[in-house]
Structures are given as C-alpha cells and as structure tokens.
Amino acid sequence: MHNTISTRHQNLYLEDVALDDIANQFGTPCFVYSKDAIRQNFMAYKEALGDQDHLICYAVKSNSNLAVLQTLADLGAGFDIVSGGELERVLLAGGDASKIVFSGVAKTATDMRRALQVGIHCFNVESETELALLNATAAEQDKVAAVSVRVNPDVDAKTHPYISTGLKENKFGIDINLAPEIYQRAAQMDNISVVGVDCHIGSQITEIKPFIDAMDRLLVLVSELESMGIRLNHIDIGGGLGVRYQNEDTPTVADYMAELLPRLEGRHESLVMEPGRSITANAGVLLMEVQTIKSNGLNNFAIVDAAMNDMLRPALYQAWMDIQPIKHNSSAQEATYDVVGPVCETGDFLGKGRPLAIAEGDRLCLFSAGAYGFVMSSNYNSRPRAPEVMVDGDKTYLIRARETITDLVRGEQLLPTGS
Ligand code: LLP
C-alpha cells in the first residue's frame, strides 16, 4: 500500500488525516484521495524518464475529478482523453490543450471539431474511417490535424481478458502489418500531418516484457516508415503499468524505464506515455460502513453501504481489492466475511472470504480505489453517487459533493397528466 496510508494509534490515516474523521465529516460511502500520493506517482514517471524527451499524458479515464486533473496539470502533465467530455474536463481543470492526446476507437466529428479548435497535441487514430473523417473535419476549419496511428502490435499483455487490448482479436487499433499502407495514405491527405505512432496493449500489466515487445515492434514499423520517407516525431507506448492490489510483484516505473529507455537511445523521437492506474489507484480509498452482519449458515455477510454501483471492479472483473477496518475494534471476534453491498444483484460484492474483526456500525476502507472507482460508478438502484474528498497534508477538501435526490432525477420529466 502507498506510503501516504499509515496506522496511528490503531486508526488508519491518509496523509495526516484520520479516515474516521473524514467519514464523520462527509459520511459513507465516500472516496478519498491523497494529493501527495498523486504527486509522488506522477513524479516517479518524470524522474524515471530523466533526460529522455517525453510527454506524460495522464489517462483521464482512470480518475477524472477536476481537482485530480488540476493537481496533475499543475505538475505539468499532459492528458490522454477518449471523449469530448474528458476534453472539457481537462480544459476546466486548467490543463494545457497542446499536451492532450485524443485516443478512442471512434471519435465523432463534433469531438474532433472541438479538439481542433482548442489545438490538441495529436489524434490517436484507430481506423481508416476515422482518418478520413478527421481529414474532412480539419478541412472544414482550414486546419491540419496532427495524427498518430494506433497500431495493434499483437502482443499478449497477460492481464484480464476485459482489459487486454493489444491482441490481434481486440477491437483496438490498426493491425501493425497494415499500418504502412495507412501511413502512406495519411501522408497524402491535405489536412493531416503524420506525427507519431502509438499503441496501448492493456491495463494492470505486471510484467515489463510485453511493453518491451510492443516497443520493439513499433520500432520496426518506425524504420519501415522512415524508409518510405515518413519521419515521426514521437512514439507513444500507451499506459498499462500495473499496481499492487494484493501481493502482485509489480515493477516500478523506474524498473520499467530502465528496460525501455535503452531501446530509444540515440533516436530523435520523443516518448509519449499514457499512465492512468499507476498514478491514481493507490492514491485513493473508498470508505464504507457495515450496516448489517448476517449469516446463512454457510457464509457470513458484512453488508456495507457501498456497492457495485460505487465500485464496479470486483463485480465486473472479479478484481481483488483489500478491505480493512479503519479503526481497530477490540471487542469484535475475527470471522470470515463476504463484504457485499445492498444492491439487488448476487454479483454485488466488494470482497469475498475476508478475515475481519468487525461489528455492525464499524467503518471499513477499500484500498486502491483511486483509479476506475468513482469514474465507473452509476446510479443503479437509484443510489446517489458518493462524494469525493482530497486530502492534502492535514487538510481535507470536498472535491465532489454527494449526489442528492434532485441530482438523481435531473433532466427527467413526468408525462403531462391525462396523456
Ligand atoms: N491509454 C489508453 C488508450 C487506454 O485505453 C487506457 C486504459 C490507458 C491509456 C490507461 O491505462 P492504465 O495506465 O490505467 O492501465 N476499468 C479497468 C481498466 C480499463 C483500462 C482501459 N484503458 C479496470 O478497472 O481495471
């Protein structure tokens, strides 16, 4: 677990704030992030990259709260976006448009127009259709769109099938073998300027080798393009570095760069990266309270006030995320619990078979909830979404208020009476 979490007097702290105090102030369920952890995780990339010419584009999808984006923008981060909504968030948070790369399998003309208008760094194009649409959209505005082609290098990232993206059979990118042809066509388009190549092979990758294999394949392509007279400015290796949820032996950013950077030695292209999870996952937790403890003779259930609508990862990917009491309960007996939410689905669990010494009313902390947590939350079962809080030293800031019933029905309309 990240070093911004500590235990003091049998109480869990994030930086210098007791999680119990946050739960008292903001209620549960509640997402809490450490500003310092976000900063440290981002700086680990900067430091590991050293003199290598680079642009770190934080993957907004992993946690898109405005205050999180602002924290990263202030550190000089670029951003990897996948929608018009993410673009507006980055701009609202003070992000620099010229450091944005726009990924995503099928961008709309409306999103392209806005991105061209604000002058993003480049579009990561994933199909010929998209390339043609971008050329036409840029022509309307008399602009030239900077393009990087997302290729599919066909490497096995050895991660969960739902978050593996670089295999031949996935929907992402363009087959690397067909890429030269597409580059040639792109180079001839009036409103396209070819600037880079990119790939993203998957997420929660805990080995370095798949990244290196992907880079080696990209480099073969870059040489081939060069011999065709197409010279690129950057190589984007995507995101995907895994984090420790349980006891995964995850390489550090420094380990990863120590193997990757020698591959780029002496080359003129700059390196673009799109990390998400490795910046935000272990910078955040989800606080929740045990509502009911019950047993069916086979299993003990701790029914908490957070659910799959707040944190979908366990239900969707069978992801294991650590759960601990935020305060020691000396009068509770340890037992094995399935920690589940109140949503009407058997799949609504946060953790199974967890040894915990807890009682009703105790508060728990679900770790590593800073990435793919709030952003994947929903209002299923008409549950207002949880608030988000940022800790900075001994200060706490509410960075998103708990939703109200008014928020829940915003935009809905009753039919006219008598219709
Ligand atoms: N770049 C692109 C084009 C991506 O599709 C992604 C993530 C990233 C960068 C950032 O990858 P990261 O560094 O965060 O691994 N919801 C899943 C993860 C989905 C990842 C989707 N793409 C989960 O909770 O495990």
XYZ file of C-alpha atoms and ligand atoms in Angstrom:
444
model
C 0.000 0.000 0.000
C 1.130 3.522 -0.673
C 3.214 5.262 1.954
C 0.634 8.021 2.321
C -1.506 5.481 4.260
C -0.400 4.784 7.800
C -1.719 3.349 11.046
C -1.562 5.624 14.075
C -2.998 4.555 17.440
C -4.801 1.699 15.643
C -6.512 4.195 13.321
C -5.934 4.405 9.565
C -4.658 7.756 8.317
C -4.360 9.154 4.802
C -1.516 11.662 4.953
C -2.243 13.437 8.259
C -5.970 12.896 8.423
C -7.756 10.031 10.221
C -10.114 8.269 7.825
C -12.636 8.069 10.668
C -12.717 11.875 10.843
C -13.398 12.048 7.116
C -16.253 9.544 7.477
C -17.677 11.643 10.346
C -17.497 14.785 8.289
C -18.619 13.574 4.858
C -20.490 10.344 5.619
C -20.122 6.999 3.865
C -19.693 5.738 1.234
C -17.005 8.257 0.341
C -13.978 8.293 -1.969
C -10.854 9.879 -0.521
C -7.675 10.735 -2.462
C -4.218 11.781 -1.329
C -2.838 14.749 -3.239
C 0.660 13.806 -2.210
C 0.323 10.250 -3.492
C -0.892 11.530 -6.872
C 2.054 13.913 -6.982
C 4.575 11.212 -5.988
C 3.209 8.758 -8.525
C 3.409 11.334 -11.313
C 6.887 12.465 -10.268
C 8.073 8.834 -10.338
C 7.461 8.945 -14.113
C 9.190 12.304 -14.514
C 12.210 11.153 -12.539
C 12.492 7.780 -14.265
C 12.325 9.490 -17.669
C 15.272 11.742 -16.803
C 16.788 13.333 -19.917
C 14.613 11.387 -22.321
C 12.499 13.820 -24.336
C 8.964 12.927 -23.229
C 5.334 13.844 -22.616
C 3.404 12.102 -19.833
C -0.262 12.148 -20.755
C -2.248 11.090 -17.716
C -5.149 8.808 -18.760
C -8.132 10.873 -17.651
C -10.467 7.868 -17.670
C -8.829 6.414 -14.554
C -9.990 9.324 -12.374
C -11.403 12.421 -13.990
C -12.303 14.549 -10.981
C -11.462 18.176 -11.769
C -9.273 18.566 -8.669
C -7.284 15.446 -9.614
C -6.775 16.824 -13.131
C -5.842 20.217 -11.693
C -3.242 18.592 -9.413
C -1.671 16.905 -12.415
C -1.950 19.957 -14.691
C -0.085 21.965 -12.045
C 2.720 19.381 -12.210
C 2.954 19.910 -15.965
C 1.161 16.728 -17.033
C -0.325 16.193 -20.430
C -3.576 14.251 -20.765
C -4.849 11.245 -22.686
C -8.559 11.649 -23.383
C -11.148 9.424 -25.021
C -14.196 11.683 -25.334
C -15.390 15.244 -25.744
C -16.441 15.148 -22.100
C -12.912 14.325 -20.965
C -11.588 17.136 -23.169
C -13.850 19.687 -21.452
C -12.830 18.380 -18.025
C -9.145 18.872 -18.808
C -9.802 22.412 -20.021
C -11.947 23.226 -16.966
C -9.155 21.956 -14.709
C -6.609 24.259 -16.362
C -4.887 21.581 -18.454
C -2.794 22.615 -21.439
C -4.605 21.729 -24.690
C -1.315 21.418 -26.547
C -0.398 18.476 -24.293
C -3.548 16.438 -24.996
C -3.579 13.224 -26.992
C -7.017 12.069 -28.108
C -7.435 8.266 -28.049
C -10.591 6.207 -28.517
C -11.883 3.844 -31.176
C -14.461 6.080 -32.862
C -14.276 9.810 -32.267
C -17.227 11.837 -33.511
C -16.933 14.807 -35.881
C -18.236 17.059 -33.075
C -15.462 15.916 -30.718
C -12.883 16.321 -33.492
C -14.071 19.871 -34.234
C -13.704 20.945 -30.633
C -10.298 19.292 -30.271
C -9.076 21.026 -33.444
C -10.455 24.327 -32.223
C -8.528 24.184 -28.937
C -5.386 22.825 -30.603
C -4.613 19.441 -29.067
C -1.231 17.749 -29.436
C -2.466 14.890 -31.591
C -5.249 12.494 -32.507
C -4.526 8.817 -31.971
C -6.367 7.469 -34.996
C -7.687 3.919 -34.853
C -9.199 3.296 -38.286
C -9.185 4.480 -41.880
C -12.739 5.755 -41.491
C -11.640 7.928 -38.614
C -8.677 9.202 -40.596
C -10.923 10.227 -43.491
C -13.412 11.891 -41.140
C -10.623 13.791 -39.406
C -9.187 14.967 -42.728
C -12.619 16.237 -43.806
C -13.335 17.850 -40.418
C -9.978 19.609 -40.351
C -10.565 20.832 -43.924
C -13.846 22.493 -42.831
C -11.847 24.593 -40.370
C -8.918 25.044 -42.691
C -6.718 23.285 -40.169
C -4.178 20.486 -40.266
C -4.737 17.700 -37.732
C -1.691 16.095 -36.135
C -2.090 12.335 -36.251
C -0.568 9.301 -34.672
C -1.807 5.907 -35.822
C -2.717 3.499 -33.053
C -1.383 0.181 -34.128
C -2.136 -3.154 -32.651
C 1.236 -4.826 -32.103
C -0.327 -8.236 -31.320
C 1.391 -8.844 -28.004
C -0.133 -10.633 -25.064
C -0.221 -8.332 -22.054
C -1.099 -11.328 -19.831
C -3.818 -9.471 -17.990
C -7.573 -9.922 -17.517
C -9.232 -10.502 -20.915
C -11.539 -7.485 -20.457
C -8.571 -5.136 -20.069
C -6.248 -6.654 -22.639
C -6.255 -4.520 -25.763
C -3.190 -5.284 -27.863
C -4.085 -8.707 -29.216
C -4.984 -9.246 -32.859
C -8.543 -10.182 -31.931
C -9.237 -6.966 -29.958
C -11.245 -4.084 -31.410
C -8.462 -1.573 -30.798
C -6.008 -0.056 -33.230
C -4.931 -1.000 -36.728
C -3.109 -4.245 -37.487
C 0.576 -3.322 -37.390
C 1.135 -5.137 -40.685
C -1.384 -2.907 -42.446
C -0.081 0.286 -40.861
C 2.480 1.312 -43.545
C -0.287 1.485 -46.132
C -2.397 3.686 -43.896
C 0.507 5.966 -43.101
C 1.135 6.361 -46.814
C -2.474 7.361 -47.384
C -2.439 9.705 -44.377
C 0.746 11.377 -45.598
C -1.029 12.275 -48.829
C -4.029 13.890 -47.152
C -4.100 17.699 -47.296
C -5.379 18.285 -43.785
C -3.443 15.598 -41.944
C 0.073 15.798 -40.619
C 1.557 12.485 -39.539
C 3.457 12.992 -36.285
C 3.580 9.726 -34.388
C 2.748 6.128 -33.729
C 1.051 4.722 -30.681
C -0.177 1.582 -29.023
C -1.809 0.590 -25.769
C -1.640 -3.113 -25.051
C -3.746 -3.385 -21.917
C -4.056 -2.449 -18.296
C -2.844 -3.808 -14.936
C 0.212 -5.310 -16.637
C 2.618 -6.698 -14.066
C 5.496 -7.690 -16.347
C 7.827 -5.455 -18.315
C 8.323 -7.817 -21.236
C 5.030 -7.151 -23.061
C 5.847 -3.416 -23.128
C 9.313 -4.075 -24.492
C 7.951 -6.462 -27.121
C 5.444 -3.799 -28.144
C 8.160 -1.129 -28.356
C 10.368 -3.402 -30.457
C 7.520 -3.934 -32.888
C 6.808 -0.210 -33.042
C 10.481 0.470 -33.762
C 10.466 -1.937 -36.719
C 7.470 -0.042 -38.080
C 9.112 3.347 -37.475
C 12.172 2.252 -39.508
C 9.980 0.968 -42.288
C 8.118 4.285 -42.359
C 11.396 6.160 -42.418
C 12.491 4.223 -45.476
C 9.223 5.316 -47.101
C 10.094 8.946 -46.312
C 7.710 9.262 -43.332
C 9.554 10.600 -40.313
C 7.738 10.618 -36.960
C 8.218 12.983 -34.027
C 7.010 10.721 -31.249
C 6.395 7.149 -30.155
C 3.544 6.616 -27.679
C 3.764 3.354 -25.730
C 0.387 3.880 -24.011
C -0.356 3.227 -20.370
C -0.976 -0.022 -18.563
C 1.607 -0.396 -15.825
C 0.019 -2.442 -13.040
C -0.174 -1.649 -9.348
C -0.180 -3.756 -6.220
C -3.720 -4.591 -5.105
C -2.808 -7.685 -3.097
C 0.649 -9.167 -3.380
C 1.390 -8.706 -7.061
C 5.073 -8.321 -7.775
C 4.675 -5.135 -9.775
C 7.632 -3.474 -11.454
C 8.228 0.152 -10.509
C 8.212 2.888 -13.113
C 11.989 3.060 -12.664
C 12.340 -0.703 -13.417
C 10.174 -0.270 -16.489
C 12.100 2.752 -17.800
C 15.449 1.064 -17.117
C 14.459 -1.524 -19.739
C 12.571 0.723 -22.127
C 14.824 3.765 -22.441
C 17.902 1.956 -23.826
C 15.694 1.000 -26.792
C 15.301 4.703 -27.602
C 18.909 5.735 -27.146
C 20.211 7.871 -29.982
C 16.790 8.247 -31.566
C 15.222 11.614 -32.291
C 11.597 10.670 -31.434
C 10.194 11.751 -28.106
C 8.444 9.227 -25.863
C 4.769 9.693 -25.008
C 3.172 7.660 -22.215
C -0.446 7.382 -21.094
C -0.439 6.139 -17.484
C -3.667 6.134 -15.506
C -3.932 3.455 -12.828
C -0.296 3.718 -11.738
C -0.895 7.385 -10.877
C -4.271 7.247 -9.173
C -5.143 3.706 -7.993
C -3.111 3.610 -4.811
C -3.723 7.288 -4.139
C -7.330 6.636 -3.160
C -9.620 4.657 -0.870
C -13.352 4.099 -0.555
C -14.817 4.418 2.940
C -17.920 2.481 3.887
C -19.883 1.435 6.951
C -21.101 -2.022 7.968
C -24.886 -1.836 8.039
C -25.759 -5.428 8.864
C -23.947 -8.619 9.667
C -25.767 -11.798 8.815
C -25.072 -15.435 8.239
C -26.904 -18.020 6.141
C -25.195 -20.945 7.858
C -22.642 -21.196 5.050
C -21.345 -17.649 4.708
C -21.086 -14.608 6.911
C -22.067 -11.430 5.144
C -20.982 -7.950 6.091
C -23.475 -5.785 4.246
C -21.935 -2.356 3.765
C -23.338 0.928 2.476
C -21.075 0.934 -0.601
C -21.998 -1.298 -3.508
C -21.191 -2.332 -7.066
C -22.648 0.965 -8.276
C -19.869 2.746 -6.331
C -17.049 0.310 -7.085
C -17.694 -1.990 -10.007
C -14.285 -3.654 -10.347
C -14.895 -6.714 -8.107
C -18.245 -7.469 -9.773
C -17.031 -6.842 -13.330
C -13.529 -8.338 -13.278
C -13.541 -10.400 -10.080
C -10.888 -7.892 -9.021
C -9.403 -8.410 -5.552
C -9.214 -5.190 -3.574
C -8.047 -5.020 0.018
C -10.622 -4.228 2.706
C -9.657 -3.297 6.262
C -11.393 -1.699 9.242
C -10.450 1.963 9.546
C -10.259 1.617 13.326
C -9.355 -1.374 15.464
C -12.358 -2.963 17.186
C -11.017 -4.809 20.241
C -14.366 -6.312 21.206
C -15.097 -7.924 17.819
C -14.214 -11.556 17.067
C -12.453 -12.321 13.818
C -14.584 -14.186 11.282
C -14.547 -14.703 7.534
C -16.894 -12.394 5.667
C -18.181 -11.756 2.207
C -18.280 -7.967 2.096
C -21.296 -7.143 -0.041
C -23.405 -4.135 -0.986
C -27.153 -3.622 -0.703
C -27.787 -3.700 -4.475
C -30.217 -6.369 -5.646
C -27.698 -8.499 -7.536
C -25.798 -11.572 -6.410
C -22.792 -10.089 -8.218
C -22.847 -7.125 -5.861
C -19.783 -7.889 -3.792
C -16.676 -5.932 -2.875
C -14.661 -8.759 -1.369
C -15.186 -12.448 -0.621
C -13.855 -14.614 2.188
C -12.145 -11.812 4.100
C -10.972 -12.384 7.675
C -12.178 -9.334 9.608
C -12.816 -8.480 13.266
C -15.817 -6.205 12.819
C -19.259 -5.379 14.160
C -22.288 -3.561 12.776
C -21.628 0.179 12.602
C -17.873 -0.244 12.054
C -16.301 1.533 9.146
C -14.190 -0.176 6.501
C -11.742 1.075 3.940
C -11.462 -0.402 0.455
C -7.946 0.244 -0.811
C -6.596 1.139 -4.270
C -9.903 2.809 -5.140
C -8.393 5.922 -6.718
C -8.459 4.510 -10.260
C -11.504 3.127 -12.070
C -13.586 3.712 -8.950
C -15.792 6.777 -8.958
C -15.428 7.100 -12.747
C -17.128 3.722 -13.241
C -19.839 4.382 -10.681
C -23.511 4.608 -11.588
C -26.886 5.385 -10.097
C -28.069 1.768 -10.330
C -30.812 1.054 -7.785
C -31.268 4.865 -7.694
C -28.327 5.280 -5.405
C -26.907 8.806 -5.357
C -23.200 8.706 -6.136
C -20.665 9.042 -3.334
C -18.736 12.234 -2.616
C -15.044 12.640 -3.379
C -12.632 14.221 -0.915
C -8.998 15.271 -1.409
C -6.560 15.175 1.485
C -3.556 17.488 1.376
C -1.381 17.181 4.482
C -3.742 17.772 7.402
C -6.395 19.462 5.252
C -9.430 17.925 3.567
C -11.330 19.356 0.626
C -14.677 18.214 -0.688
C -13.996 17.928 -4.423
C -17.363 16.466 -5.393
C -20.457 16.650 -3.262
C -22.594 13.615 -2.529
C -25.419 13.488 -5.042
C -28.879 14.444 -3.855
C -32.282 13.173 -4.924
C -32.548 16.284 -7.109
C -29.309 15.260 -8.855
C -30.669 11.757 -9.224
C -33.710 12.845 -11.252
C -32.114 15.812 -13.025
C -33.356 16.091 -16.572
C -36.233 13.660 -16.068
C -39.810 14.738 -16.872
C -43.211 13.439 -15.874
C -45.625 12.958 -18.758
C -48.401 15.559 -18.985
C -51.267 14.459 -16.771
C -54.101 12.761 -18.611
C -51.929 11.759 -21.578
N -4.387 4.716 -22.888
C -5.431 4.081 -23.447
C -5.646 4.217 -24.890
C -6.276 3.282 -22.650
O -7.292 2.635 -23.222
C -6.033 3.166 -21.260
C -6.906 2.350 -20.401
C -4.955 3.876 -20.704
C -4.135 4.631 -21.553
C -4.609 3.842 -19.242
O -4.249 2.561 -18.812
P -3.747 2.337 -17.293
O -2.390 3.011 -17.160
O -4.756 2.955 -16.405
O -3.677 0.875 -17.145
N -11.580 -0.357 -15.923
C -10.472 -1.279 -15.940
C -9.291 -0.691 -16.682
C -9.619 -0.282 -18.104
C -8.464 0.364 -18.817
C -8.881 0.925 -20.120
N -7.847 1.626 -20.847
C -10.120 -1.663 -14.506
O -10.773 -1.188 -13.577
O -9.228 -2.485 -14.275
